[in-house]
Amino acid sequence: MAIFIDNDTKLVVQGITGRDGSFHTRQMMEYGTQVVAGVTPGKGGQSFEGSDGKSVPIFNTMDEAVATTGANTSVIYVPPAFAADAIMEAADSGVGFVVAITEGIPVLDMARAHAFARDRGVRVLGPNCPGLISPGKSKVGILPAQIVAEGPVGLVSRSGTLTYEAVFQLTNVGIGQTTCVGIGGDPLIGTNFVDCLEAFEADADTKAIVMIGEIGGTDEQEAAAFVKANLSKPVVGFIAGQTAPPGRRMGHAGAIISGSAGTAEEKMKAFKDNGIAVATRPVDIVGLIQEALG
Amino acid sequence: MAIFIDNDTKLVVQGITGRDGSFHTRQMMEYGTQVVAGVTPGKGGQSFEGSDGKSVPIFNTMDEAVATTGANTSVIYVPPAFAADAIMEAADSGVGFVVAITEGIPVLDMARAHAFARDRGVRVLGPNCPGLISPGKSKVGILPAQIVAEGPVGLVSRSGTLTYEAVFQLTNVGIGQTTCVGIGGDPLIGTNFVDCLEAFEADADTKAIVMIGEIGGTDEQEAAAFVKANLSKPVVGFIAGQTAPPGRRMGHAGAIISGSAGTAEEKMKAFKDNGIAVATRPVDIVGLIQEALG
Amino acid sequence: MNIHEYQAKECFRAAGIPVPPGEIATTPDEAEAIATRFGGMVVVKAQVHSGGRGKAGGVKLAKNAVEAREHAARILGMDIKGLTVEKVLVTPAEDIATEAYVGVLVDRKSQAATFMVSAEGGVDIEEVAATNPEAIRKLTVDPRYGILPHQAHWLANYLYDDPGLIKQATKIMMQLYRAFVDSGASMAEINPLITTPSGEVKAIDAKMSIDDSELFRRPGIEAMRDISSEPAAETRAREAGLSFVKLDGDVGCCVNGAGLAMATMDLVKYYGGEPANFLDIGGSSNPDKVVAALEIITSDPNVKVILFNIFGGITRCDDVANGIVEATRRIDIEPPIVIRLTGTNEEEALAILADAGFSAYTSMDDVVETAVKMAKA
Amino acid sequence: MNIHEYQAKECFRAAGIPVPPGEIATTPDEAEAIATRFGGMVVVKAQVHSGGRGKAGGVKLAKNAVEAREHAARILGMDIKGLTVEKVLVTPAEDIATEAYVGVLVDRKSQAATFMVSAEGGVDIEEVAATNPEAIRKLTVDPRYGILPHQAHWLANYLYDDPGLIKQATKIMMQLYRAFVDSGASMAEINPLITTPSGEVKAIDAKMSIDDSELFRRPGIEAMRDISSEPAAETRAREAGLSFVKLDGDVGCCVNGAGLAMATMDLVKYYGGEPANFLDIGGSSNPDKVVAALEIITSDPNVKVILFNIFGGITRCDDVANGIVEATRRIDIEPPIVIRLTGTNEEEALAILADAGFSAYTSMDDVVETAVKMAKA
């Protein structure tokens, strides 16, 4: 088993003909993701050639793409100016899960787009996230496939490359993953730690969970409280940004210490107080997970 | 029993200090409605003197009014320019039922206000409606109390004065009512025939139902289908506007025959086809109800 | 409130919709002068609040300015469905490759603005909706979000295959919604939306109805009201805050409440009479309204009897009674008046009428039957 | 992006908020001339992107133009929290009856703009929120509806008892939300919102932060950027599309991904070193970005070693490798470079680096430990 995506995932790629969209569509296809459709307005009727010889039909609208192919999941690589509308188009089209990779979408656009998706009961992952991968089943987004392996760990992270780092180290010692989820570094995200923890708790194959947070906001603190109240599975946590100065945005729009709120220290304390094993260095995650798995 | 309002109704009057608001507040108080608060911005802290010597505290906001008095229902007499916002303020305040008397609220304002109330699970009656009365229990709106009596008939109508006419005639022959509801003559209304029929069906004291429609729209046709599919109680129907010319608005913003759709003929046919006894004249309602009650 | 094509086009232009230029003529001379300025072929279009102008001969293509003058001469003063043409719009003729239909109106069921588009233009959309609904693409606009770009694109994508046309039409959908909302419209229609052989998308006709309840806050739209396009009695009624529709019978009706007013008309017919009008004196009334109502009803020479049917709720019976008494003092009323009056402040009202020598009925059937008999006498 | 008080006031004025007049001076002469024009008492206010101006002596009341000149002379050039004051705002002094706080910001939890108002003005709202939360009224603005009049009234009603003040403040709440949305802000603050003895409500201070992601579609706001208020290296980084924050250490860091960049800094510290910067070369990168990153890092004379930590995902390792090779050809790089590089197109990248004579680590701990040792050597 896995969470959010698996062998039944039928994916439509919004922005399939762009530089990033086309590159990662090929990578997803090579991994075995069922990419059933692409959407690029004005290119409907053409097809996208995957590097494995398979081709994917391109549509002008999500409505046509979903109606024709039965896609149930969408991934978005369109530029920031159009991305919030693309999320809303996906939420209107009948897919139940939308993964928004695009970075730099205006926050007020996202406030509307998240409300729109909530109104329709559609799950959004991101934006400004690397997507997710259920090893051996499906990959949606930009996570490099070669670093993952099938196994018992569920991983959720606000970061992209830091996720790769942690997954890579786990895989290197032979510990595979059920699903690795990057929830994104924006202030307003669709799927948060709690949503992922809940899903991992319900997933029989997940035996332990890695949660990678960073400075800014209080998502980690709420997740920690949720772990204590609702999780039976062991959780290992890491927080990036112990050396970040207050008041400066550290790359991610959401990674900023406001006054004295949202520090790494505060989050690590919340983890410890709620029974989450805290890794000091990314490499320490491995040892703590090995302990947790017993 | 009754529907929507009864002895537990605690009412706040929005626009209590206006000409209509103050007149009808006194009428409601005289009837025995528990008027617990009034709202008029800028007059908070004052009180409204009812003609029976009771006084009602006035607040600047619905929030204060509801928090202080525990009101569960609101009635709106504010001018059209501010009425949609008043409905939304009520929907935000914690009351579960909002009765909008005001006529002439812009339709696009109401599209937003209805969506806002739906989002919050708040029932709106109206706008542009006379309100409702549960004889012997509570009266909210502008229906003249002297024409009603307690009894077994539930009455729902798009019209105001035509409702009074029908109720008056029933009362004159000794047939009382559980609740009389005026759903209003606007194109976009919050509570429709089907909502009322459903409530009357669930109300043990209601033994027969009078439904008074008029030209324009298809609410009566849908209500007729609902009656056939879901109602065990006898229904008597009347439609106003048999002599109305097409394309002309007959007073009510919603009373207009578009092309050949929404005629009285079509609605009367839908009534007949779905087992509703149709009254040709208002006065015939009485006879048909007497038959229905057996 | 209906506005003319040329006025709707002004609203469309303000929202950015590509609309060909056009000017208004009230005389054949003006039409010729405008056509001369435009040069080439023009279309002369009757400006009346009525559909079916084309079939009635109110829209004509002119090869040159002299022909434009001739068409204008024929069309000005023409009667189209009972309305006299006072103005014509003169506009350059467009080369048309395709015609489509685009409209937006407030839909009761979804409680929201709803687009309807069809790749066939120049059609009666209600007829298409009834006979061939699959030829229409519909979109409900969630009032919480307004129309979204992908939704506009989805509509445009239904009309055209060419990406360039889709792009233009997408923009026009957004602009039409803007015009609709900014004008306080209940309906806005481009019929047809054309494409030209060179690949442009344009609105060559425009129709809008305004929600009367919006007018108080849109003085610019209110100023578009063309009083010459409505009967004088309706203008007078509107100014007095009354709902009035002129009909062809002889029983003048003055009722409070639209539903009761319709039921009263129906009952007049039931008893063998014909109503002269629909008239609702409205909610919270005052004596001046009753005076105005009586003036309007008596201005119709067909009226043989005046029937009041008042059931007091928010309208107080004493106000109406005072109004009747005051009106009979102020103006000379020839037809007999029969009154039915009950409800809020009924007793005070009956006292006032008794003092003034009127007697009143309490049964609606009785008063209507009496009125019909009097009209026939 | 932060904008200055005087710029935020321009945005407020455009939305209709009552803001006293004011002009910008960059010299004491200008300040005196402006004060002379206004007449009477003025306030001279340092324009820097920093809180605590008042405590630092950056805001001074002047009785007359000569005093204004003296204050400006002291404030211009002053250092406030590491930022040099280049401009002062000169504005007439207002009679103040009461001071309140009004702010709106994007709240993560409710995923919406959120108002905070407090009847105590001039406060640090975060402190009040932490220590005395019941002194704040909060309102989440549903992004589907925007702020509604009754909500603005509810906020204003919390601040004042007088109906006239409530009415003005209600309008200001609506206008502030408009300014917030129209500017693409993530935060907008009026602190204090004052009332005057004669019963007027005015914004005498203004603060706004703009969402960087909004700037592409708001050229007017982008034009407000004051490059003099940020370190040159950060300007350069921004123009190259890099996220960069200058720190005080000697290990220059060049990482892809914000989380990994922070973790790399943390690890530098863990191994006893001090990071010289935060630098994220971002997602979809190209060689030019790497060149720019190296230029920026090497412009800091403290940097003793340059540490690359690249984990390829959307960033392709071969792009970064090409960038490093190209940069070392184009510019003269003195500090040694240590590279860790793995992920998408890792093999191509390793081949490129090998061709150019670089060797690369695969373990993050190894590369960081090595870099720290080299910096200390």
Short mmCIF file of C-alpha atoms in Angstrom, two decimals, chain C residues 4-376:
data_model
loop_
_atom_site.label_atom_id
_atom_site.label_comp_id
_atom_site.label_asym_id
_atom_site.label_seq_id
_atom_site.Cartn_x
_atom_site.Cartn_y
_atom_site.Cartn_z
CA HIS C 4 -31.04 49.56 -26.74
CA GLU C 5 -28.46 47.72 -28.81
CA TYR C 6 -26.32 50.84 -29.15
CA GLN C 7 -26.38 51.36 -25.38
CA ALA C 8 -25.47 47.73 -24.69
CA LYS C 9 -22.61 48.16 -27.15
CA GLU C 10 -21.36 51.14 -25.12
CA CYS C 11 -21.29 48.90 -22.02
CA PHE C 12 -19.51 46.19 -24.00
CA ARG C 13 -16.91 48.64 -25.33
CA ALA C 14 -16.27 49.93 -21.81
CA ALA C 15 -15.45 46.35 -20.80
CA GLY C 16 -13.07 45.98 -23.76
CA ILE C 17 -15.18 43.78 -26.01
CA PRO C 18 -14.36 44.40 -29.71
CA VAL C 19 -17.48 46.03 -31.13
CA PRO C 20 -17.55 47.73 -34.55
CA PRO C 21 -18.10 51.50 -34.44
CA GLY C 22 -21.61 52.86 -34.91
CA GLU C 23 -23.62 56.04 -34.57
CA ILE C 24 -27.24 56.87 -33.88
CA ALA C 25 -29.48 58.66 -36.38
CA THR C 26 -32.96 59.97 -35.71
CA THR C 27 -33.49 61.26 -39.26
CA PRO C 28 -32.64 59.91 -42.74
CA ASP C 29 -30.29 62.90 -43.22
CA GLU C 30 -28.29 61.93 -40.18
CA ALA C 31 -28.17 58.31 -41.33
CA GLU C 32 -26.78 59.37 -44.70
CA ALA C 33 -24.18 61.63 -43.09
CA ILE C 34 -23.02 58.83 -40.78
CA ALA C 35 -22.86 56.33 -43.66
CA THR C 36 -20.82 58.82 -45.67
CA ARG C 37 -18.34 59.19 -42.83
CA PHE C 38 -17.95 55.42 -42.49
CA GLY C 39 -17.76 54.90 -46.28
CA GLY C 40 -18.50 51.53 -47.87
CA MET C 41 -21.37 49.28 -46.91
CA VAL C 42 -23.28 49.92 -43.70
CA VAL C 43 -26.09 48.29 -41.77
CA VAL C 44 -29.07 50.36 -40.62
CA LYS C 45 -30.62 48.87 -37.51
CA ALA C 46 -33.86 49.84 -35.75
CA GLN C 47 -33.36 50.54 -32.05
CA VAL C 48 -36.43 49.14 -30.28
CA HIS C 49 -36.94 47.00 -27.17
CA SER C 50 -38.16 44.01 -29.10
CA GLY C 51 -36.80 40.86 -30.67
CA GLY C 52 -37.46 39.94 -34.29
CA ARG C 53 -36.32 43.28 -35.70
CA GLY C 54 -34.79 41.53 -38.70
CA LYS C 55 -37.95 39.68 -39.67
CA ALA C 56 -39.94 42.87 -39.29
CA GLY C 57 -37.66 44.64 -41.77
CA GLY C 58 -35.93 46.74 -39.12
CA VAL C 59 -32.37 45.73 -40.08
CA LYS C 60 -31.12 46.54 -43.60
CA LEU C 61 -27.81 46.39 -45.42
CA ALA C 62 -26.98 49.49 -47.46
CA LYS C 63 -24.44 49.52 -50.29
CA ASN C 64 -23.84 53.25 -49.91
CA ALA C 65 -24.89 56.37 -48.09
CA VAL C 66 -27.86 57.06 -50.35
CA GLU C 67 -29.19 53.58 -49.72
CA ALA C 68 -28.59 54.07 -45.98
CA ARG C 69 -30.74 57.19 -46.16
CA GLU C 70 -33.51 55.27 -47.93
CA HIS C 71 -33.42 52.43 -45.40
CA ALA C 72 -33.44 54.88 -42.49
CA ALA C 73 -36.43 56.65 -44.00
CA ARG C 74 -38.34 53.38 -44.13
CA ILE C 75 -37.28 52.12 -40.70
CA LEU C 76 -37.72 55.33 -38.67
CA GLY C 77 -41.31 55.52 -37.55
CA MET C 78 -41.89 51.83 -38.34
CA ASP C 79 -44.02 49.89 -35.86
CA ILE C 80 -42.34 46.74 -34.53
CA LYS C 81 -44.52 44.68 -32.20
CA GLY C 82 -46.35 47.79 -31.07
CA LEU C 83 -43.26 49.91 -30.57
CA THR C 84 -42.39 52.85 -32.79
CA VAL C 85 -38.81 53.08 -34.05
CA GLU C 86 -37.39 56.46 -33.02
CA LYS C 87 -33.69 55.79 -33.67
CA VAL C 88 -31.53 53.76 -36.00
CA LEU C 89 -27.97 52.60 -35.46
CA VAL C 90 -25.73 52.99 -38.52
CA THR C 91 -22.71 50.73 -38.41
CA PRO C 92 -20.16 49.51 -41.00
CA ALA C 93 -21.02 46.11 -42.51
CA GLU C 94 -18.62 43.37 -41.43
CA ASP C 95 -17.28 40.45 -43.44
CA ILE C 96 -18.54 37.39 -41.64
CA ALA C 97 -16.84 34.00 -41.67
CA THR C 98 -18.78 32.35 -38.83
CA GLU C 99 -21.51 33.33 -36.37
CA ALA C 100 -21.87 32.11 -32.79
CA TYR C 101 -24.14 32.86 -29.84
CA VAL C 102 -22.86 33.99 -26.44
CA GLY C 103 -25.16 34.97 -23.60
CA VAL C 104 -25.16 35.26 -19.83
CA LEU C 105 -28.17 35.52 -17.58
CA VAL C 106 -29.17 35.00 -13.96
CA ASP C 107 -30.34 31.41 -13.62
CA ARG C 108 -32.91 30.74 -10.90
CA LYS C 109 -32.08 27.11 -10.31
CA SER C 110 -28.32 27.50 -9.83
CA GLN C 111 -28.87 30.93 -8.22
CA ALA C 112 -26.02 32.31 -10.26
CA ALA C 113 -25.05 33.96 -13.52
CA THR C 114 -25.01 31.32 -16.24
CA PHE C 115 -23.34 31.44 -19.62
CA MET C 116 -24.84 29.80 -22.66
CA VAL C 117 -22.82 29.56 -25.85
CA SER C 118 -23.63 27.96 -29.15
CA ALA C 119 -21.58 27.63 -32.30
CA GLU C 120 -24.69 28.59 -34.24
CA GLY C 121 -25.25 32.32 -34.11
CA GLY C 122 -28.25 34.47 -34.88
CA VAL C 123 -30.49 31.89 -33.22
CA ASP C 124 -33.24 32.15 -30.65
CA ILE C 125 -31.35 30.56 -27.76
CA GLU C 126 -34.51 29.60 -25.88
CA GLU C 127 -35.66 27.64 -28.89
CA VAL C 128 -32.27 25.92 -29.24
CA ALA C 129 -32.30 25.16 -25.51
CA ALA C 130 -35.72 23.56 -25.87
CA THR C 131 -35.21 21.65 -29.11
CA ASN C 132 -31.48 20.93 -29.32
CA PRO C 133 -29.93 21.41 -25.87
CA GLU C 134 -26.76 19.53 -26.77
CA ALA C 135 -25.92 22.37 -29.19
CA ILE C 136 -25.43 24.65 -26.16
CA ARG C 137 -22.57 24.67 -23.69
CA LYS C 138 -23.63 26.02 -20.30
CA LEU C 139 -21.48 27.37 -17.49
CA THR C 140 -22.67 28.38 -14.05
CA VAL C 141 -20.50 31.18 -12.66
CA ASP C 142 -19.95 30.69 -8.95
CA PRO C 143 -20.71 34.16 -7.52
CA ARG C 144 -17.96 33.66 -4.95
CA TYR C 145 -15.26 33.50 -7.61
CA GLY C 146 -16.65 35.20 -10.69
CA ILE C 147 -15.77 33.72 -14.06
CA LEU C 148 -12.31 32.12 -14.02
CA PRO C 149 -9.95 32.19 -17.01
CA HIS C 150 -10.11 28.42 -17.48
CA GLN C 151 -13.88 28.56 -17.54
CA ALA C 152 -13.88 31.31 -20.17
CA HIS C 153 -11.40 29.21 -22.14
CA TRP C 154 -13.63 26.14 -21.80
CA LEU C 155 -16.53 28.09 -23.31
CA ALA C 156 -14.39 29.53 -26.11
CA ASN C 157 -12.96 26.09 -26.82
CA TYR C 158 -16.49 24.89 -27.54
CA LEU C 159 -17.00 27.55 -30.19
CA TYR C 160 -13.74 27.37 -32.13
CA ASP C 161 -10.89 25.04 -33.06
CA ASP C 162 -8.36 27.68 -34.03
CA PRO C 163 -6.11 28.66 -31.08
CA GLY C 164 -6.11 32.33 -32.14
CA LEU C 165 -9.90 32.52 -32.19
CA ILE C 166 -10.12 30.64 -28.87
CA LYS C 167 -7.77 33.14 -27.29
CA GLN C 168 -9.82 36.14 -28.46
CA ALA C 169 -13.10 34.53 -27.48
CA THR C 170 -11.74 33.60 -24.03
CA LYS C 171 -11.01 37.25 -23.43
CA ILE C 172 -14.45 38.26 -24.69
CA MET C 173 -16.15 35.83 -22.26
CA MET C 174 -14.30 37.46 -19.34
CA GLN C 175 -15.16 40.92 -20.65
CA LEU C 176 -18.81 40.05 -21.16
CA TYR C 177 -19.05 38.87 -17.57
CA ARG C 178 -17.42 42.14 -16.47
CA ALA C 179 -19.94 44.14 -18.53
CA PHE C 180 -22.77 42.04 -17.12
CA VAL C 181 -21.74 42.63 -13.50
CA ASP C 182 -20.71 46.27 -13.94
CA SER C 183 -24.02 47.11 -15.59
CA GLY C 184 -26.11 45.26 -12.99
CA ALA C 185 -27.57 43.19 -15.80
CA SER C 186 -29.92 40.25 -15.55
CA MET C 187 -29.13 39.28 -19.15
CA ALA C 188 -26.40 40.14 -21.65
CA GLU C 189 -26.19 38.64 -25.08
CA ILE C 190 -23.90 38.76 -28.11
CA ASN C 191 -25.88 37.36 -30.98
CA PRO C 192 -24.05 36.88 -33.20
CA LEU C 193 -20.45 36.83 -32.12
CA ILE C 194 -18.72 36.73 -35.49
CA THR C 195 -15.34 35.75 -36.82
CA THR C 196 -14.03 37.61 -39.85
CA PRO C 197 -12.17 35.99 -42.74
CA SER C 198 -8.99 37.63 -41.38
CA GLY C 199 -9.39 35.88 -38.02
CA GLU C 200 -10.90 38.54 -35.76
CA VAL C 201 -13.66 37.85 -33.24
CA LYS C 202 -16.24 40.66 -32.83
CA ALA C 203 -19.62 41.36 -31.27
CA ILE C 204 -21.85 42.76 -34.03
CA ASP C 205 -25.07 42.70 -32.03
CA ALA C 206 -25.64 43.37 -28.34
CA LYS C 207 -28.58 43.01 -26.01
CA MET C 208 -28.87 43.70 -22.29
CA SER C 209 -31.56 43.75 -19.66
CA ILE C 210 -30.82 45.54 -16.42
CA ASP C 211 -32.01 44.38 -13.01
CA ASP C 212 -34.33 47.21 -11.92
CA SER C 213 -33.06 46.80 -8.36
CA GLU C 214 -29.55 47.80 -9.50
CA LEU C 215 -30.56 51.15 -10.91
CA PHE C 216 -30.42 53.09 -7.64
CA ARG C 217 -26.64 52.60 -7.57
CA ARG C 218 -25.93 52.87 -11.29
CA PRO C 219 -26.93 56.36 -12.38
CA GLY C 220 -25.05 55.92 -15.67
CA ILE C 221 -27.22 52.95 -16.57
CA GLU C 222 -30.40 54.58 -15.26
CA ALA C 223 -29.64 57.50 -17.60
CA MET C 224 -29.93 55.08 -20.52
CA ARG C 225 -33.63 54.68 -19.89
CA ASP C 226 -35.54 55.56 -23.05
CA ILE C 227 -38.93 56.86 -21.93
CA SER C 228 -40.09 57.08 -25.52
CA SER C 229 -39.94 53.28 -25.62
CA GLU C 230 -42.57 52.70 -22.93
CA PRO C 231 -46.25 53.74 -22.56
CA ALA C 232 -46.64 57.02 -20.67
CA ALA C 233 -48.75 55.35 -17.97
CA GLU C 234 -45.93 52.93 -17.19
CA THR C 235 -43.44 55.80 -16.89
CA ARG C 236 -45.81 57.53 -14.50
CA ALA C 237 -46.29 54.33 -12.48
CA ARG C 238 -42.57 53.73 -12.21
CA GLU C 239 -41.96 57.27 -11.02
CA ALA C 240 -44.62 56.79 -8.37
CA GLY C 241 -43.06 53.48 -7.26
CA LEU C 242 -45.91 51.35 -8.57
CA SER C 243 -45.80 48.16 -10.62
CA PHE C 244 -48.09 48.62 -13.60
CA VAL C 245 -48.73 46.70 -16.79
CA LYS C 246 -51.31 47.97 -19.29
CA LEU C 247 -53.79 45.39 -20.59
CA ASP C 248 -56.74 45.59 -22.96
CA GLY C 249 -59.83 45.21 -20.69
CA ASP C 250 -62.13 47.63 -18.92
CA VAL C 251 -61.89 46.69 -15.24
CA GLY C 252 -59.22 48.90 -13.69
CA CYS C 253 -57.47 47.00 -10.91
CA CYS C 254 -55.66 48.46 -7.93
CA VAL C 255 -54.29 45.77 -5.66
CA ASN C 256 -51.58 45.47 -3.06
CA GLY C 257 -49.21 42.60 -3.71
CA ALA C 258 -48.25 41.10 -7.04
CA GLY C 259 -49.73 37.66 -6.34
CA LEU C 260 -53.06 39.06 -5.20
CA ALA C 261 -53.05 41.45 -8.17
CA MET C 262 -52.63 38.55 -10.58
CA ALA C 263 -55.24 36.49 -8.76
CA THR C 264 -57.62 39.48 -8.97
CA MET C 265 -57.06 39.76 -12.74
CA ASP C 266 -57.64 36.01 -13.06
CA LEU C 267 -60.86 36.35 -11.07
CA VAL C 268 -62.07 39.23 -13.26
CA LYS C 269 -61.63 36.90 -16.22
CA TYR C 270 -63.33 34.07 -14.28
CA TYR C 271 -66.42 36.23 -13.80
CA GLY C 272 -66.51 37.09 -17.48
CA GLY C 273 -64.72 40.43 -17.39
CA GLU C 274 -61.40 41.67 -18.77
CA PRO C 275 -58.79 43.42 -16.60
CA ALA C 276 -57.60 46.81 -17.87
CA ASN C 277 -54.28 46.50 -16.09
CA PHE C 278 -52.01 44.87 -13.57
CA LEU C 279 -51.29 47.32 -10.76
CA ASP C 280 -49.51 46.57 -7.52
CA ILE C 281 -49.38 49.51 -5.13
CA GLY C 282 -46.56 47.69 -3.37
CA GLY C 283 -45.50 47.17 0.22
CA SER C 284 -45.06 50.02 2.67
CA SER C 285 -47.41 52.36 0.82
CA ASN C 286 -48.44 55.93 1.49
CA PRO C 287 -51.49 57.93 0.38
CA ASP C 288 -49.61 59.59 -2.50
CA LYS C 289 -49.16 56.20 -4.14
CA VAL C 290 -52.90 55.59 -4.09
CA VAL C 291 -53.49 58.99 -5.63
CA ALA C 292 -50.97 58.19 -8.37
CA ALA C 293 -52.56 54.76 -8.93
CA LEU C 294 -55.98 56.32 -9.42
CA GLU C 295 -54.58 58.91 -11.81
CA ILE C 296 -52.91 56.21 -13.89
CA ILE C 297 -55.98 53.98 -14.01
CA THR C 298 -58.32 56.82 -14.91
CA SER C 299 -55.98 57.96 -17.70
CA ASP C 300 -57.09 54.83 -19.61
CA PRO C 301 -60.32 55.75 -21.44
CA ASN C 302 -61.32 52.05 -21.61
CA VAL C 303 -61.72 51.79 -17.86
CA LYS C 304 -65.38 51.48 -16.85
CA VAL C 305 -64.96 50.59 -13.20
CA ILE C 306 -62.17 50.78 -10.65
CA LEU C 307 -61.67 47.79 -8.41
CA PHE C 308 -59.63 48.03 -5.21
CA ASN C 309 -58.55 44.79 -3.61
CA ILE C 310 -56.42 45.45 -0.55
CA PHE C 311 -55.29 42.92 1.98
CA GLY C 312 -53.28 44.70 4.67
CA GLY C 313 -49.96 43.33 5.84
CA ILE C 314 -47.03 45.68 5.52
CA THR C 315 -49.48 47.91 3.64
CA ARG C 316 -51.74 49.49 6.20
CA CYS C 317 -55.39 49.61 5.24
CA ASP C 318 -55.78 53.09 6.76
CA ASP C 319 -53.09 54.44 4.42
CA VAL C 320 -54.96 53.07 1.45
CA ALA C 321 -58.28 54.39 2.74
CA ASN C 322 -56.75 57.82 3.27
CA GLY C 323 -55.31 57.66 -0.22
CA ILE C 324 -58.63 56.82 -1.79
CA VAL C 325 -60.36 59.63 0.07
CA GLU C 326 -57.62 62.11 -0.74
CA ALA C 327 -57.51 61.10 -4.39
CA THR C 328 -61.23 61.52 -4.84
CA ARG C 329 -60.84 65.01 -3.42
CA ARG C 330 -57.84 65.94 -5.55
CA ILE C 331 -58.84 64.52 -8.90
CA ASP C 332 -61.99 64.08 -10.80
CA ILE C 333 -62.75 60.37 -11.02
CA GLU C 334 -65.49 59.39 -13.41
CA PRO C 335 -65.70 55.57 -13.23
CA PRO C 336 -67.33 54.09 -10.13
CA ILE C 337 -65.03 52.70 -7.45
CA VAL C 338 -65.62 49.39 -5.64
CA ILE C 339 -63.46 48.60 -2.68
CA ARG C 340 -62.44 45.46 -0.85
CA LEU C 341 -60.18 46.11 2.09
CA THR C 342 -59.14 43.90 4.98
CA GLY C 343 -56.14 43.14 7.22
CA THR C 344 -53.76 45.45 9.15
CA ASN C 345 -55.57 48.53 10.53
CA GLU C 346 -58.76 47.37 8.81
CA GLU C 347 -61.06 49.00 11.35
CA GLU C 348 -59.43 52.41 11.13
CA ALA C 349 -59.61 52.12 7.35
CA LEU C 350 -63.29 51.19 7.34
CA ALA C 351 -64.00 54.18 9.59
CA ILE C 352 -62.15 56.52 7.25
CA LEU C 353 -64.00 55.19 4.21
CA ALA C 354 -67.35 55.34 6.04
CA ASP C 355 -66.67 58.98 6.96
CA ALA C 356 -66.04 59.72 3.28
CA GLY C 357 -69.16 57.89 2.14
CA PHE C 358 -67.59 54.76 0.70
CA SER C 359 -68.66 51.26 1.58
CA ALA C 360 -66.32 48.33 1.43
CA TYR C 361 -66.52 44.62 0.73
CA THR C 362 -64.67 41.94 2.63
CA SER C 363 -65.01 39.09 0.13
CA MET C 364 -62.77 39.11 -2.93
CA ASP C 365 -65.23 37.16 -5.03
CA ASP C 366 -68.07 39.53 -4.17
CA VAL C 367 -66.13 42.67 -5.08
CA VAL C 368 -64.82 41.21 -8.34
CA GLU C 369 -68.21 39.89 -9.41
CA THR C 370 -69.72 43.32 -8.64
CA ALA C 371 -67.01 45.15 -10.58
CA VAL C 372 -67.47 42.94 -13.64
CA LYS C 373 -71.21 43.50 -13.58
CA MET C 374 -70.72 47.25 -13.33
CA ALA C 375 -68.28 47.23 -16.26
CA LYS C 376 -70.82 45.39 -18.37
#
